[in-house]
């Protein structure tokens, strides 16, 4: 048990919760984006606003970190957690932007499944952030995120096989591959968030 003689700044917990909740918003926008008859330009604009909100959350955490002497856990881990959450949002926003820029109207079914993986990962991440206060009941979170990332890898490989099957023209293959690469990167980034949470939990236990 650690003794603390000076007060520490606990607002980081709420800031991480806000940042993670923003990921849920972003992931649900992706679900909307790839649905039939979606107004993709309008949804991508909402995604850009969501990404900007994520940047603001990240900058607020960094500012608070620079102003705070006693932090709830290691400074480097606060920085890493904020950065990895921001990475997830960046990848999702880039995927949405590419959908609009490339004027993609139809998606292979695997893209829907990948986005579903991201939505579930976002929900689990948002549920986990408040538990950083107690550092309890977090192991199921990073185990499930790891499982989802593995599932995302399988979907990604099947998508690649489908793209290179000869059913798509070369230009469409190039466009779709860039989009699914960003979705795969987002899944990887969710795992990096979970790995950071695991590191924090081990250090604080």
Short mmCIF file of C-alpha atoms in Angstrom, two decimals:
data_model
loop_
_atom_site.label_atom_id
_atom_site.label_comp_id
_atom_site.label_asym_id
_atom_site.label_seq_id
_atom_site.Cartn_x
_atom_site.Cartn_y
_atom_site.Cartn_z
CA UNK A 1 0.00 0.00 0.00
CA UNK A 2 1.36 3.38 -1.00
CA UNK A 3 1.33 6.30 1.42
CA UNK A 4 0.55 9.70 -0.10
CA UNK A 5 1.49 12.82 1.84
CA UNK A 6 0.44 15.32 -0.81
CA UNK A 7 -2.80 15.49 -2.77
CA UNK A 8 -2.74 14.21 -6.32
CA UNK A 9 -4.67 15.42 -9.35
CA UNK A 10 -7.50 12.95 -9.99
CA UNK A 11 -9.25 14.80 -12.82
CA UNK A 12 -7.26 12.69 -15.28
CA UNK A 13 -9.76 9.87 -14.76
CA UNK A 14 -12.67 11.98 -15.97
CA UNK A 15 -10.61 13.29 -18.88
CA UNK A 16 -9.72 9.78 -20.02
CA UNK A 17 -13.38 8.79 -19.72
CA UNK A 18 -14.39 11.73 -21.93
CA UNK A 19 -11.72 10.83 -24.47
CA UNK A 20 -12.84 7.19 -24.59
CA UNK A 21 -16.53 8.15 -24.87
CA UNK A 22 -15.56 10.18 -27.91
CA UNK A 23 -14.22 6.98 -29.48
CA UNK A 24 -17.66 5.43 -29.10
CA UNK A 25 -19.15 8.37 -30.96
CA UNK A 26 -16.57 7.98 -33.71
CA UNK A 27 -17.08 4.24 -34.07
CA UNK A 28 -20.85 4.65 -34.29
CA UNK A 29 -20.38 7.29 -36.98
CA UNK A 30 -18.38 4.69 -38.93
CA UNK A 31 -21.30 2.30 -38.62
CA UNK A 32 -23.57 4.98 -40.08
CA UNK A 33 -21.06 5.85 -42.78
CA UNK A 34 -21.00 2.40 -44.35
CA UNK A 35 -24.74 1.79 -44.13
CA UNK A 36 -26.83 1.81 -47.28
CA UNK A 37 -28.05 5.20 -48.52
CA UNK A 38 -25.97 7.06 -45.92
CA UNK A 39 -25.20 10.75 -46.42
CA UNK A 40 -21.50 10.00 -46.36
CA UNK A 41 -20.28 13.58 -46.79
CA UNK A 42 -22.36 14.76 -43.82
CA UNK A 43 -21.27 11.84 -41.66
CA UNK A 44 -17.61 12.39 -42.55
CA UNK A 45 -18.01 16.01 -41.48
CA UNK A 46 -19.35 14.82 -38.12
CA UNK A 47 -16.37 12.49 -37.90
CA UNK A 48 -13.98 15.40 -38.45
CA UNK A 49 -15.71 17.27 -35.63
CA UNK A 50 -15.37 14.15 -33.48
CA UNK A 51 -11.65 13.94 -34.28
CA UNK A 52 -11.22 17.60 -33.34
CA UNK A 53 -13.03 16.93 -30.06
CA UNK A 54 -10.62 14.06 -29.46
CA UNK A 55 -7.67 16.36 -30.11
CA UNK A 56 -9.06 18.80 -27.56
CA UNK A 57 -9.36 16.00 -24.99
CA UNK A 58 -5.77 14.96 -25.66
CA UNK A 59 -4.45 18.54 -25.44
CA UNK A 60 -6.36 19.08 -22.20
CA UNK A 61 -4.74 15.98 -20.69
CA UNK A 62 -1.28 17.13 -21.80
CA UNK A 63 -1.82 20.61 -20.40
CA UNK A 64 -3.00 19.17 -17.08
CA UNK A 65 -0.01 16.83 -17.05
CA UNK A 66 2.37 19.77 -17.47
CA UNK A 67 0.65 21.65 -14.64
CA UNK A 68 0.45 18.74 -12.18
CA UNK A 69 3.12 17.71 -9.71
CA UNK A 70 1.48 14.60 -8.22
CA UNK A 71 -0.25 12.39 -10.80
CA UNK A 72 -2.49 9.36 -10.13
CA UNK A 73 -0.06 7.09 -11.98
CA UNK A 74 3.20 7.43 -13.91
CA UNK A 75 3.47 10.51 -16.08
CA UNK A 76 4.81 8.52 -19.01
CA UNK A 77 1.79 6.21 -18.83
CA UNK A 78 -0.61 9.16 -18.76
CA UNK A 79 1.09 10.52 -21.86
CA UNK A 80 1.04 7.12 -23.58
CA UNK A 81 -2.60 6.44 -22.77
CA UNK A 82 -3.70 9.84 -24.05
CA UNK A 83 -1.64 9.40 -27.22
CA UNK A 84 -2.89 5.90 -28.01
CA UNK A 85 -6.53 6.91 -27.55
CA UNK A 86 -5.87 9.81 -29.91
CA UNK A 87 -4.31 7.40 -32.43
CA UNK A 88 -7.53 5.36 -32.56
CA UNK A 89 -9.59 8.42 -33.39
CA UNK A 90 -7.12 9.56 -36.04
CA UNK A 91 -7.27 6.20 -37.84
CA UNK A 92 -11.08 6.07 -37.79
CA UNK A 93 -11.36 9.63 -39.06
CA UNK A 94 -8.90 8.95 -41.87
CA UNK A 95 -10.87 5.88 -42.94
CA UNK A 96 -14.07 7.94 -43.06
CA UNK A 97 -12.37 10.69 -45.03
CA UNK A 98 -11.04 8.21 -47.59
CA UNK A 99 -14.53 6.75 -48.09
CA UNK A 100 -15.78 10.19 -49.14
CA UNK A 101 -12.71 11.22 -51.12
CA UNK A 102 -12.74 7.96 -53.10
CA UNK A 103 -16.53 8.05 -53.51
CA UNK A 104 -16.99 4.48 -52.33
CA UNK A 105 -20.65 3.48 -52.50
CA UNK A 106 -20.48 -0.26 -51.87
CA UNK A 107 -18.37 -2.22 -49.41
CA UNK A 108 -17.47 -5.89 -49.07
CA UNK A 109 -19.29 -7.49 -46.14
CA UNK A 110 -16.01 -7.82 -44.29
CA UNK A 111 -15.82 -4.03 -43.95
CA UNK A 112 -19.08 -4.08 -42.00
CA UNK A 113 -17.65 -6.77 -39.72
CA UNK A 114 -14.45 -4.78 -39.16
CA UNK A 115 -16.42 -1.70 -38.19
CA UNK A 116 -18.50 -3.81 -35.80
CA UNK A 117 -15.24 -4.93 -34.16
CA UNK A 118 -14.20 -1.29 -33.77
CA UNK A 119 -17.56 -0.33 -32.29
CA UNK A 120 -17.35 -3.09 -29.69
CA UNK A 121 -13.73 -2.19 -28.87
CA UNK A 122 -14.76 1.44 -28.38
CA UNK A 123 -17.58 0.46 -26.04
CA UNK A 124 -15.28 -1.76 -23.96
CA UNK A 125 -12.64 0.97 -23.78
CA UNK A 126 -15.20 3.52 -22.59
CA UNK A 127 -16.46 1.07 -19.96
CA UNK A 128 -12.91 0.42 -18.74
CA UNK A 129 -11.72 4.00 -18.25
CA UNK A 130 -13.74 4.71 -15.06
CA UNK A 131 -12.26 1.56 -13.52
CA UNK A 132 -8.79 3.13 -13.63
CA UNK A 133 -9.72 4.83 -10.33
CA UNK A 134 -9.80 1.53 -8.50
CA UNK A 135 -7.58 -0.49 -10.87
CA UNK A 136 -10.07 -3.35 -10.41
CA UNK A 137 -11.90 -5.57 -12.92
CA UNK A 138 -9.68 -4.48 -15.81
CA UNK A 139 -8.14 -7.80 -16.87
CA UNK A 140 -11.27 -8.91 -18.73
CA UNK A 141 -11.10 -5.66 -20.69
CA UNK A 142 -7.65 -6.14 -22.15
CA UNK A 143 -8.25 -9.86 -22.73
CA UNK A 144 -11.40 -9.11 -24.74
CA UNK A 145 -9.72 -6.30 -26.68
CA UNK A 146 -6.95 -8.72 -27.61
CA UNK A 147 -9.54 -11.22 -28.80
CA UNK A 148 -11.27 -8.54 -30.86
CA UNK A 149 -7.97 -7.47 -32.41
CA UNK A 150 -7.30 -11.09 -33.42
CA UNK A 151 -10.78 -11.26 -34.89
CA UNK A 152 -10.08 -8.04 -36.78
CA UNK A 153 -6.87 -9.56 -38.16
CA UNK A 154 -8.81 -12.54 -39.51
CA UNK A 155 -11.40 -10.29 -41.13
CA UNK A 156 -8.64 -8.16 -42.62
CA UNK A 157 -6.88 -11.14 -44.20
CA UNK A 158 -10.13 -12.41 -45.69
CA UNK A 159 -10.83 -8.94 -47.07
CA UNK A 160 -7.42 -8.83 -48.73
CA UNK A 161 -8.02 -12.22 -50.31
CA UNK A 162 -11.37 -10.99 -51.59
CA UNK A 163 -9.89 -7.78 -52.99
CA UNK A 164 -7.19 -9.65 -54.88
CA UNK A 165 -9.52 -12.36 -56.15
CA UNK A 166 -10.04 -10.64 -59.49
CA UNK A 167 -13.62 -9.56 -58.74
CA UNK A 168 -12.58 -5.89 -58.45
CA UNK A 169 -10.86 -3.60 -60.90
CA UNK A 170 -7.39 -2.39 -59.96
CA UNK A 171 -8.42 1.14 -58.99
CA UNK A 172 -11.18 -0.12 -56.68
CA UNK A 173 -8.75 -2.54 -55.07
CA UNK A 174 -6.32 0.31 -54.32
CA UNK A 175 -9.07 2.49 -52.85
CA UNK A 176 -10.64 -0.21 -50.72
CA UNK A 177 -7.29 -1.46 -49.49
CA UNK A 178 -6.35 1.97 -48.13
CA UNK A 179 -9.65 2.14 -46.26
CA UNK A 180 -9.41 -1.33 -44.73
CA UNK A 181 -5.77 -0.66 -43.83
CA UNK A 182 -6.92 2.31 -41.75
CA UNK A 183 -9.63 0.21 -40.09
CA UNK A 184 -7.04 -2.45 -39.27
CA UNK A 185 -4.74 0.23 -37.87
CA UNK A 186 -7.61 1.44 -35.67
CA UNK A 187 -8.08 -2.09 -34.30
CA UNK A 188 -4.35 -2.27 -33.58
CA UNK A 189 -4.53 1.11 -31.85
CA UNK A 190 -7.33 -0.13 -29.59
CA UNK A 191 -5.05 -2.97 -28.55
CA UNK A 192 -2.28 -0.45 -27.79
CA UNK A 193 -4.71 1.37 -25.49
CA UNK A 194 -5.53 -1.89 -23.72
CA UNK A 195 -1.83 -2.78 -23.41
CA UNK A 196 -1.19 0.60 -21.82
CA UNK A 197 -4.02 0.06 -19.34
CA UNK A 198 -2.56 -3.35 -18.49
CA UNK A 199 0.86 -1.79 -17.90
CA UNK A 200 -0.66 0.84 -15.62
CA UNK A 201 -2.64 -1.77 -13.70
CA UNK A 202 0.44 -3.97 -13.15
CA UNK A 203 2.49 -1.02 -11.93
CA UNK A 204 -0.22 0.13 -9.53
CA UNK A 205 -1.13 -3.29 -8.13
#
